[in-house]
Short mmCIF file of C-alpha atoms in Angstrom, two decimals:
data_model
loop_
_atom_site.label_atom_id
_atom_site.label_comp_id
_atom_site.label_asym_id
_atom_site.label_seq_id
_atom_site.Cartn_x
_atom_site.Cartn_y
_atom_site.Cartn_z
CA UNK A 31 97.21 59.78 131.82
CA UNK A 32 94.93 61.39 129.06
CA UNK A 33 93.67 64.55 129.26
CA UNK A 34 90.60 65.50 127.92
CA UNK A 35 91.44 68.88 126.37
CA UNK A 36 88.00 70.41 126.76
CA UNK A 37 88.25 70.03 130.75
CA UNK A 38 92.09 71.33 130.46
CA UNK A 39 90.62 74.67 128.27
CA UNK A 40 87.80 74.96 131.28
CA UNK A 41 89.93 74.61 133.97
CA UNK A 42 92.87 76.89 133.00
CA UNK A 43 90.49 79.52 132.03
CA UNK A 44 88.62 79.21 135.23
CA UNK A 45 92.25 80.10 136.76
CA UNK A 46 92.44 82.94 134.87
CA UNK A 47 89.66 84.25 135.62
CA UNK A 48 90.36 83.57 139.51
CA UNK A 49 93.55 85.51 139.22
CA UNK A 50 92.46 88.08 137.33
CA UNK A 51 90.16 88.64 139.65
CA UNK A 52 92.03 88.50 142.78
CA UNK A 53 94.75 90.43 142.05
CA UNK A 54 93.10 93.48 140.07
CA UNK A 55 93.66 95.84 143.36
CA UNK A 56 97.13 95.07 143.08
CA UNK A 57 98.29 95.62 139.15
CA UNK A 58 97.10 96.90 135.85
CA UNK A 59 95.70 95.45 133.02
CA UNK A 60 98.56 95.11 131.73
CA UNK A 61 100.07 93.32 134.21
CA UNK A 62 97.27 91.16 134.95
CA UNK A 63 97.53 89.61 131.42
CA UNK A 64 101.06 88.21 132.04
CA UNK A 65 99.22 86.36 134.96
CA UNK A 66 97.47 83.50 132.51
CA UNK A 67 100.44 83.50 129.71
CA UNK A 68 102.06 80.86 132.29
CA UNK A 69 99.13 78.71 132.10
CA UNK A 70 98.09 79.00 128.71
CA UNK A 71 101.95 78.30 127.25
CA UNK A 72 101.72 75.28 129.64
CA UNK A 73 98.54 74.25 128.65
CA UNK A 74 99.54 74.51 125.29
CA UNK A 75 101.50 71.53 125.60
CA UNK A 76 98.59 69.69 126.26
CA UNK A 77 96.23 71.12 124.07
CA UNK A 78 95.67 70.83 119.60
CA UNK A 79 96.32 72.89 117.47
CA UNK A 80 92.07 73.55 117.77
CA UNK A 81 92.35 75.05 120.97
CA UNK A 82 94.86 77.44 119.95
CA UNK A 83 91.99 78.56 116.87
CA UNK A 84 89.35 78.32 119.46
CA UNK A 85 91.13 80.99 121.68
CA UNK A 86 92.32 82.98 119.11
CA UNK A 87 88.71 83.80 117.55
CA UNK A 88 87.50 84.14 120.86
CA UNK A 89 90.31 86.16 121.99
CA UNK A 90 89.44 88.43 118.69
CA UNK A 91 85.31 88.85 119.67
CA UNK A 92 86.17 89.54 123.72
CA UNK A 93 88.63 92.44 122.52
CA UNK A 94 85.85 94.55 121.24
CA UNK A 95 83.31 93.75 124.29
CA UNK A 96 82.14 96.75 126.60
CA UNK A 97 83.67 95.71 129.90
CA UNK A 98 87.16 97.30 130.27
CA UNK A 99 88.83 94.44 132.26
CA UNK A 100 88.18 91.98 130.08
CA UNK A 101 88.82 93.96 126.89
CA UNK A 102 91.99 94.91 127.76
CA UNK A 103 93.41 92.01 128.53
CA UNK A 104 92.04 89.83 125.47
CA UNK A 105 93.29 93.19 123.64
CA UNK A 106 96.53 91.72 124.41
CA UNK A 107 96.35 88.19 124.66
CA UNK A 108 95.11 88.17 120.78
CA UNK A 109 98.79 89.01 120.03
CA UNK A 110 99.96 86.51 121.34
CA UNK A 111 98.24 84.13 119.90
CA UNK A 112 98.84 85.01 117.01
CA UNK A 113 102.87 84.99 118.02
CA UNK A 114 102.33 81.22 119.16
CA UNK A 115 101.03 80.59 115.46
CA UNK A 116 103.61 82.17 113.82
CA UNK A 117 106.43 80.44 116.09
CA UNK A 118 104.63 77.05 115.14
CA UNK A 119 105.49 77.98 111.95
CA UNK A 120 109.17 78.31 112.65
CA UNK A 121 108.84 74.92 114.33
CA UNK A 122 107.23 73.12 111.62
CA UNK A 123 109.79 74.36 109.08
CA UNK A 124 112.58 73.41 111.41
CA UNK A 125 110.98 70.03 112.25
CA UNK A 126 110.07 69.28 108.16
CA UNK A 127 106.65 68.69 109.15
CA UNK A 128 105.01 71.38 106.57
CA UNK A 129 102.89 69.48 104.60
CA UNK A 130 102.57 71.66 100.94
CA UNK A 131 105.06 74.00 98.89
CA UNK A 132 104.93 77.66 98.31
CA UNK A 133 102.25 78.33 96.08
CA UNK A 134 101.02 81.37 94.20
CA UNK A 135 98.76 82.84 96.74
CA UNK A 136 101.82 82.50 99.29
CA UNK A 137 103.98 84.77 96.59
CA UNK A 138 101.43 87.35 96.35
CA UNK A 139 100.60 87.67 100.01
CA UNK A 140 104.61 88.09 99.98
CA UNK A 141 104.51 90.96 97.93
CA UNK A 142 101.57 92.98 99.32
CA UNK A 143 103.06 92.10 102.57
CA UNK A 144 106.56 94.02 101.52
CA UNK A 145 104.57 96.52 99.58
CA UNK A 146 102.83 97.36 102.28
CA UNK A 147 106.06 97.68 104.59
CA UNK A 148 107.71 100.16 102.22
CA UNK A 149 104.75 102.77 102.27
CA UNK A 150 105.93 103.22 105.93
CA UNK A 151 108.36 104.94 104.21
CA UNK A 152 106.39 107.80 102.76
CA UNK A 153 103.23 107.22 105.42
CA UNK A 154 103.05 109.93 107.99
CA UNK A 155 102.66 107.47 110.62
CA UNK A 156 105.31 105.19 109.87
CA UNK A 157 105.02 103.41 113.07
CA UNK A 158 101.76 102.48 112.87
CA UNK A 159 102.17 101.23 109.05
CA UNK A 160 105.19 98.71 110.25
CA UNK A 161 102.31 97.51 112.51
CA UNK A 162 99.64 96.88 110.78
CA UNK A 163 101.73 95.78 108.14
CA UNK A 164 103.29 92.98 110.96
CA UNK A 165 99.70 91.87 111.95
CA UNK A 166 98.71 91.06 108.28
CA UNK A 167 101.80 88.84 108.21
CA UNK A 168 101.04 87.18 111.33
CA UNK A 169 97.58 86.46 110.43
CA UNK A 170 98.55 85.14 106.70
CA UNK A 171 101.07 82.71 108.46
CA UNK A 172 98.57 81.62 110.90
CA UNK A 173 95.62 81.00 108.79
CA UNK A 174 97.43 79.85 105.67
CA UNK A 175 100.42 77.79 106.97
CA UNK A 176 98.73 76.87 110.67
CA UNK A 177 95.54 76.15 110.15
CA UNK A 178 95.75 74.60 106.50
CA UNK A 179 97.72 72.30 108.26
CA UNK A 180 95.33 71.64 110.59
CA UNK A 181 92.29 71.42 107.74
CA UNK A 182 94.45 69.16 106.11
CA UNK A 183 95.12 66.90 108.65
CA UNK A 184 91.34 67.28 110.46
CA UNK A 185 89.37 67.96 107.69
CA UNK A 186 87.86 71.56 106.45
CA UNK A 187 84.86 70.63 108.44
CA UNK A 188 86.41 70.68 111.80
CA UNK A 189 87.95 74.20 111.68
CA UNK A 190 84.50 75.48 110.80
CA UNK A 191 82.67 73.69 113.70
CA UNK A 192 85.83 75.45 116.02
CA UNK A 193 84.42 78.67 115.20
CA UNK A 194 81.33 78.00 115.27
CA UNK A 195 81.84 76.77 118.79
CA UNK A 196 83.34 79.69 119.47
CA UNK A 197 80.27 81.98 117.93
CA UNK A 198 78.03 79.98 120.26
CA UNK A 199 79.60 80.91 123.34
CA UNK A 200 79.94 84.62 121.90
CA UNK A 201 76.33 85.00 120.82
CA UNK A 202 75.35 83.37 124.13
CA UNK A 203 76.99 85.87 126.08
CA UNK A 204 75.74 88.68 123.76
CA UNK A 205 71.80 88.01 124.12
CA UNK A 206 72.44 86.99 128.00
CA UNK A 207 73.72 90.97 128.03
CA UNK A 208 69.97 92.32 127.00
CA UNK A 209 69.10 90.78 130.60
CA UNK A 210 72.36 92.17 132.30
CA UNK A 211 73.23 95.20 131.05
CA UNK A 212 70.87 96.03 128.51
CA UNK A 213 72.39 99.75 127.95
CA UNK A 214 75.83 98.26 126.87
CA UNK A 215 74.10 95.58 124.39
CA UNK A 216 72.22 98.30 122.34
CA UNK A 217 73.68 101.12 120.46
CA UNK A 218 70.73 103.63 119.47
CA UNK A 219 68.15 101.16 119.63
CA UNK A 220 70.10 98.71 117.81
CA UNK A 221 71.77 95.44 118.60
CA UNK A 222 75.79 94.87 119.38
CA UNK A 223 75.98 92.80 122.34
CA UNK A 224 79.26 92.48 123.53
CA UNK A 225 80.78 93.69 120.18
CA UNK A 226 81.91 97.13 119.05
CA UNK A 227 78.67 98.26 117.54
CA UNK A 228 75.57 96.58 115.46
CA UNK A 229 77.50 96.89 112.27
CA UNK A 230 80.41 94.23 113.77
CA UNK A 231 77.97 92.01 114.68
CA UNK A 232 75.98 92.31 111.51
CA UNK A 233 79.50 91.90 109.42
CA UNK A 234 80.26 88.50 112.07
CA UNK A 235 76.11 87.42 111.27
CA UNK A 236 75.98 87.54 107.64
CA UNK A 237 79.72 85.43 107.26
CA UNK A 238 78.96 82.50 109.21
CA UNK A 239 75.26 82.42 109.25
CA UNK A 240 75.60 79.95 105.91
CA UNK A 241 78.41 77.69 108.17
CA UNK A 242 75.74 77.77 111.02
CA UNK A 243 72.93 76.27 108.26
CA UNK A 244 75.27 74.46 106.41
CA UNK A 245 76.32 72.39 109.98
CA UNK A 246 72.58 71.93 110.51
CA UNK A 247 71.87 70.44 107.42
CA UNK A 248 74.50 67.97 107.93
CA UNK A 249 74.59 67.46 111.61
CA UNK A 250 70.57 67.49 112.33
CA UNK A 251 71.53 68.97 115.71
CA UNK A 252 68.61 70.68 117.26
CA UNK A 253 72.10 73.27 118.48
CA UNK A 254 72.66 73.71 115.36
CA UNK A 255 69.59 74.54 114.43
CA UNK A 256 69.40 77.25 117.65
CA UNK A 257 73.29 78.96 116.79
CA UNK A 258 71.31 79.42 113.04
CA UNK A 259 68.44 81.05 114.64
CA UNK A 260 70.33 82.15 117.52
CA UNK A 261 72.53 84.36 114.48
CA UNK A 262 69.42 84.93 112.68
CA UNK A 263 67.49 87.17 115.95
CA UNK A 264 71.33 88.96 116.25
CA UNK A 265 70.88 90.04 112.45
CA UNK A 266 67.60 91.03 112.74
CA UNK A 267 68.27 93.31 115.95
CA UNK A 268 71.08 95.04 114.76
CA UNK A 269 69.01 96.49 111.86
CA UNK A 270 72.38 96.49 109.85
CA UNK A 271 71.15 97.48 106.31
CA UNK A 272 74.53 96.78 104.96
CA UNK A 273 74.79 92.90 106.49
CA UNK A 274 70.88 92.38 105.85
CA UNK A 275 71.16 92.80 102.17
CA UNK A 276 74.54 91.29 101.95
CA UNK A 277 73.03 88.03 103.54
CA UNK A 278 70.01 87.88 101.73
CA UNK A 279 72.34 88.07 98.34
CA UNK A 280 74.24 85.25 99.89
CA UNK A 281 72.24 82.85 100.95
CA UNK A 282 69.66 83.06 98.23
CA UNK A 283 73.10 81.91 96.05
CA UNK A 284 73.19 79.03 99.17
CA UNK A 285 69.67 77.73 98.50
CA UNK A 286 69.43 78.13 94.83
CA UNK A 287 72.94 76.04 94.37
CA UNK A 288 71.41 73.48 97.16
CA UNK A 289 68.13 73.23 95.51
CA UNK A 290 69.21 71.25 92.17
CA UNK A 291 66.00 69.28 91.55
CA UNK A 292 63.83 72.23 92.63
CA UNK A 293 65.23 75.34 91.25
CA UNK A 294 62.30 76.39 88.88
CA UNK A 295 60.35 75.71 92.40
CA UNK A 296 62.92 77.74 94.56
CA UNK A 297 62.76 80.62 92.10
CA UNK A 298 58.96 80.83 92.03
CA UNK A 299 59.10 80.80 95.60
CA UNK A 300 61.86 83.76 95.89
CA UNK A 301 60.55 85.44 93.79
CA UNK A 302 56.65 85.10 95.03
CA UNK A 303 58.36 86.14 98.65
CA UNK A 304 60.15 89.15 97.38
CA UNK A 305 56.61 90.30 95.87
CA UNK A 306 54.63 90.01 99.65
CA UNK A 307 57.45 91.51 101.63
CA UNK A 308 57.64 94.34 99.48
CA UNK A 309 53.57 94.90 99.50
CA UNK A 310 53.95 94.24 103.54
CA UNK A 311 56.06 97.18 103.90
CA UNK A 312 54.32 99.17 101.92
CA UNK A 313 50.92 98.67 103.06
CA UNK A 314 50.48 97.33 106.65
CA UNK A 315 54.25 97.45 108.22
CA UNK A 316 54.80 100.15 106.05
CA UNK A 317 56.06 102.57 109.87
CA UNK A 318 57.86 99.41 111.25
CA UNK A 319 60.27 99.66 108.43
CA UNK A 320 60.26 102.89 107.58
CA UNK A 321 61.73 102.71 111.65
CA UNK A 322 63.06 99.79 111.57
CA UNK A 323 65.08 100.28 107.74
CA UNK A 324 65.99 104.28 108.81
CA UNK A 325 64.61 105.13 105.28
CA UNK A 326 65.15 109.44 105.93
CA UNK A 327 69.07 108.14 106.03
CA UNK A 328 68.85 105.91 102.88
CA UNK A 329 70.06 108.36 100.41
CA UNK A 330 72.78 109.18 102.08
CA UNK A 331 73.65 106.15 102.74
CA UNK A 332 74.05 106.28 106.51
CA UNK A 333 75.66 109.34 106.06
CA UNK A 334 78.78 107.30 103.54
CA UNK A 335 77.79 109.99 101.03
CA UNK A 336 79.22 112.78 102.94
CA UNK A 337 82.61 110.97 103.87
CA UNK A 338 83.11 109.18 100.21
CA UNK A 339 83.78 112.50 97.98
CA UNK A 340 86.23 113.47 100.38
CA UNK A 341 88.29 110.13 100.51
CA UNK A 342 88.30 110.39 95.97
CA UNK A 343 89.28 113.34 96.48
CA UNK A 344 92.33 112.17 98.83
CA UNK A 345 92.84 109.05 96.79
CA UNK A 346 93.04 111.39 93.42
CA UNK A 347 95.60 113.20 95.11
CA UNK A 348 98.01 109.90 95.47
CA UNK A 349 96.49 107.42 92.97
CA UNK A 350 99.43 105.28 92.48
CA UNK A 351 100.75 104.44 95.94
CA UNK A 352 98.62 106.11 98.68
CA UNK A 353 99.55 106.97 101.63
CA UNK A 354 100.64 104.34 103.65
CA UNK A 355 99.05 101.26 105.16
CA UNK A 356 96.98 101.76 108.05
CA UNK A 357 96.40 105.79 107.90
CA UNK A 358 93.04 105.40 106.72
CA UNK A 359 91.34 106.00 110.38
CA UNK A 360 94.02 108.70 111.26
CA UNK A 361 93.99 110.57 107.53
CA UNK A 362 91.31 112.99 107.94
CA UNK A 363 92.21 114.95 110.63
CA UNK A 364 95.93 114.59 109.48
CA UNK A 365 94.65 116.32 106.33
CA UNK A 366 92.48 118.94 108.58
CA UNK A 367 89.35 117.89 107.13
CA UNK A 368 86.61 118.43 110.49
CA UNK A 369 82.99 117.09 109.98
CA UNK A 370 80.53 119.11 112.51
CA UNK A 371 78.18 116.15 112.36
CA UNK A 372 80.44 113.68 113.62
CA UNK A 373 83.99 112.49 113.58
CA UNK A 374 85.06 110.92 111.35
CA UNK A 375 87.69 107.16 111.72
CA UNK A 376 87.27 104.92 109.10
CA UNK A 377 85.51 105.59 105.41
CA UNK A 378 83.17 102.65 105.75
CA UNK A 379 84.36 100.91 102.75
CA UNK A 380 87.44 98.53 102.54
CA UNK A 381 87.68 99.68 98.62
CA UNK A 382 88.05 103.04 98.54
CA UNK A 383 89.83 102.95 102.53
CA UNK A 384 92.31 100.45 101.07
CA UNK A 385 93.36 102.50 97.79
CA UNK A 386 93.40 105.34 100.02
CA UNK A 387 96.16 103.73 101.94
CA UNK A 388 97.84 101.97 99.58
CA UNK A 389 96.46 103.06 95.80
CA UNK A 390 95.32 101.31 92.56
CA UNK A 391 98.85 98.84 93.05
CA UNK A 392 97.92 97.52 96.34
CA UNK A 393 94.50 97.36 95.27
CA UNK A 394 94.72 95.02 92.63
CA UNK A 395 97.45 93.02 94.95
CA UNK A 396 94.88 92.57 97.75
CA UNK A 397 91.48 92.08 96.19
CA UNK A 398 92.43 90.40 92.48
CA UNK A 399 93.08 87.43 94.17
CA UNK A 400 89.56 86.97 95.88
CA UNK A 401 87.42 88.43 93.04
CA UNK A 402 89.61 85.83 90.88
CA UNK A 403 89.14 83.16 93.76
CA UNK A 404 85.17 84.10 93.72
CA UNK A 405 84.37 83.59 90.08
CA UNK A 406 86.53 80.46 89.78
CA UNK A 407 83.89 79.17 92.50
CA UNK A 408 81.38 80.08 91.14
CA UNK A 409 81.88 79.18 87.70
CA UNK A 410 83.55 75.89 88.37
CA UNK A 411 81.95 72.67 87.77
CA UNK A 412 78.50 71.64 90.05
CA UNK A 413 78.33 68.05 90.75
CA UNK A 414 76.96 65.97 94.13
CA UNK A 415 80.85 65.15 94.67
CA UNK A 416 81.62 68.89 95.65
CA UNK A 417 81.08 68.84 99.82
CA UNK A 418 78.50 71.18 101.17
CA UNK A 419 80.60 72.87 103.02
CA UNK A 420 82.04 74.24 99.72
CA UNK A 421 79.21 75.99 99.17
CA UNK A 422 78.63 77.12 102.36
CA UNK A 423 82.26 78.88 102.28
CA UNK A 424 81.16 80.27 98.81
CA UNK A 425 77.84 81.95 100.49
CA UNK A 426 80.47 83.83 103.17
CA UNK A 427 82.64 85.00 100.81
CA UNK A 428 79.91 86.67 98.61
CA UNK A 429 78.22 87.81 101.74
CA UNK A 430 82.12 89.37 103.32
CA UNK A 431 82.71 90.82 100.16
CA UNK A 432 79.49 92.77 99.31
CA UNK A 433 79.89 93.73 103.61
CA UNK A 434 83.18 95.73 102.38
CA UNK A 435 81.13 98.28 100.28
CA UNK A 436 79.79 99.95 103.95
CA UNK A 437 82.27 99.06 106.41
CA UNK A 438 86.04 98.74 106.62
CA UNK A 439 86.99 95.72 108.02
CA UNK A 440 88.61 93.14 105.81
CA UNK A 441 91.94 94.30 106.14
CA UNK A 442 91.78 95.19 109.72
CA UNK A 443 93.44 91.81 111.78
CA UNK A 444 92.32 92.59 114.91
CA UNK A 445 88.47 93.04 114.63
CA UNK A 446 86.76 89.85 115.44
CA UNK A 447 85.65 89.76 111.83
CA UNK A 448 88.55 89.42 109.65
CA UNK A 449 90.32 86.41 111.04
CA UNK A 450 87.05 84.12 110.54
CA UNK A 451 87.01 85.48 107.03
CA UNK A 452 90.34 84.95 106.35
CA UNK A 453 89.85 81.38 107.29
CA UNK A 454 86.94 80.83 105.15
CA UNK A 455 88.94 82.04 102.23
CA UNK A 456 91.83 79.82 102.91
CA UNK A 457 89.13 76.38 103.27
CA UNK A 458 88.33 77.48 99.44
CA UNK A 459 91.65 77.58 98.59
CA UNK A 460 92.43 74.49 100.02
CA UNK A 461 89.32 72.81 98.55
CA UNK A 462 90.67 74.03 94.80
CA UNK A 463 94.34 72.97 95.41
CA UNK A 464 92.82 69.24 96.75
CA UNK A 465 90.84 69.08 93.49
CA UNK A 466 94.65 69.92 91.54
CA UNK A 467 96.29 67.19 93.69
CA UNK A 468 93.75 64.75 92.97
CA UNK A 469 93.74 65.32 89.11
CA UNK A 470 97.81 64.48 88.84
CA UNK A 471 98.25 61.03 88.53
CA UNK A 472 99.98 58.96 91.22
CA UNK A 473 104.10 58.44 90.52
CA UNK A 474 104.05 61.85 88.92
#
């Protein structure tokens, strides 16, 4: 008998749901979550690879929603999906069913991985560095060795239309929460739905809103065309400066490498729009966005400019080798530095919060690799063979990268941001390794 694996997904998460439910008098949260391990390992046997993606990223966005039940047990559920990846890894070794070699990205993802591990011995949370240092490995493993596999035996295409499903559902959920609980789904007058705050959700709107144009162009799909806009209204409420301007950058790189034949046209048009915007907000919606924009907090930059001296400061102190990986959230009040405004977690910027962690070395180790990746994309050659989707994974990895300069998120695995991103990242690498295999001659 054949399954259809959608109607397996639905039914075992109905269960769940049903259990989780019924016996919440009777155990914790933490207790409650062993309750649908049972019949997601045994589902597992009947579902893809896809599924496992699909409930991962969702697993990701549902830890960060505002309902405690629910957040605490996708909290922990998200580990173990990522365990199942990794042992699929074991089992695909064991089984010879990997289907590349070692290549250089894996070696230095190797080395910031052990780099990263030995600053546990000089971090003052050594704990917590082994475990951040653990999630990074489990989430190169599954999104470099699990899901290439699966991109290379699917296609690119169908790992982004599995998040994308997956965005759907979340962004769904998120706008039906203005009707439901309309106090949880704002933060200060600003957009988050069911995520953390309007800044995750701008981050999670300005990486995939290219894939959600990129699968309308191709698809035609009037949903398609509603996720786009769908992510578009999300953006827009979360007045998220940071993922505005980041996605305007990007996707004005998205329609000017689309627009071949009509780029003089496309550039009089930008250009022309960029003129009447900025004479709309000076003139007639000149208080909407002085509101809407929070211009009195522009100089300060939210605030950033405060927090950033402080963090050189720390990160002249250790230069070299920081202070170990995953202290940045924890390092200010270790260091008894108190802001009266507000506390202060993270420094809202993946830069300076990763050399403060782990210096200049682990710098260059973690972000050389996708500045190089970046300009070999965008300086490569242009031609109608290169898919769209190419592009399209270009556009989110301009728009991620210009998102770390306000927020610190890349290197976080369990935010509902970074595991998307990572993926995108590894569908360019596989693009530029398919071109390599395709330029050696067969019998070599």
């Amino acid at each position: 008998m054949i399954f259809n694996s959608k109607i397996i997904i639905i039914i075992a998460l109905l269960l769940c749901t049903i259990a989780i439910l019924f016996l919440f008098n009777k155990f914790g949260p933490s207790q409650i979550v062993l309750i649908p391990l049972g019949l997601i390992g045994l589902s597992l046997l009947f579902f893809s690879r896809g599924i496992l993606i699909f409930l991962t990223v969702l697993c990701l966005a549902l830890a960060q929603c505002p309902f405690k039940m629910l957040q605490s047990a996708a909290t922990q559920l998200r580990w173990v999906f990522l365990t199942l990846f990794v042992l699929h890894v074991f089992g695909d070794i064991f089984l010879g069913r990997t289907v590349r070699r070692i290549k250089i990205f894996d070696i230095l993802a190797i080395v910031f991985v052990i780099y990263a591990l030995l600053s546990s011995f000089y971090s003052p949370l050594p704990s917590l560095s082994r475990e951040r240092t653990a999630t990074v490995l489990a989430l190169y493993i599954s999104v470099f060795w699990i899901i290439w596999k699966y991109a290379y035996d699917q296609g690119p295409e169908k790992v982004v239309y599995l998040i994308l499903q997956v965005t759907m559902l979340i962004f769904i959920i998120s706008c039906l929460m203005i009707f439901i609980s309309p106090h949880l789904s704002f933060l200060s007058g600003r957009f988050q739905g069911i995520f953390q705050n309007p800044n995750s959700i701008g981050i999670t709107c300005a990486i995939l809103l290219p894939l959600s144009l990129w699968q309308f162009l191709v698809s035609k799909k009037k949903t398609a065309l509603f996720l786009f806009f769908l992510i578009l209204a999300a953006l827009f409420l979360s007045a998220s400066r940071n993922s505005i301007n980041a996605t305007i950058v990007a996707m004005g790189y998205f329609i000017y490498t689309r627009s071949r034949k009509y780029r003089p046209l496309v550039s009089f048009s930008s250009i022309s729009l960029i003129l009447i915007l900025t004479w709309v907000m000076q003139t007639i919606a000149a208080h909407f966005f002085e509101v809407y924009y929070r211009t009195p907090t522009i100089p300060t930059l939210g605030g950033r400019i405060k927090i950033w001296p402080y963090a050189l400061e720390l990160i002249l102190d250790k230069p070299i080798f920081g202070y170990g990986f995953g202290v940045e959230d924890k390092l200010f009040p270790l260091k008894y530095i108190v802001f009266k405004a507000q506390p202060v977690g993270s420094i809202h910027n993946s830069y300076l919060g990763l050399m403060l962690q782990l210096g200049i070395v682990g710098f260059i180790i973690f972000y050389s690799p996708l500045f190089i990746l970046l300009l070999k994309e965008l300086f490569s050659r242009q031609d109608s063979k290169i898919p769209s989707l190419r592009y399209a994974l270009q556009t989110s990895l301009i728009a991620g990268l210009l998102c770390c300069i306000f927020e610190s998120w890349v290197y976080s695995v369990g935010n509902a941001q970074a595991f998307p991103f990572w993926v995108i990242v590894m569908l360019l690498v596989f693009y530029r390794y398919q071109d390599k295999e395709k330029m050696i001659p067969e019998g070599t």
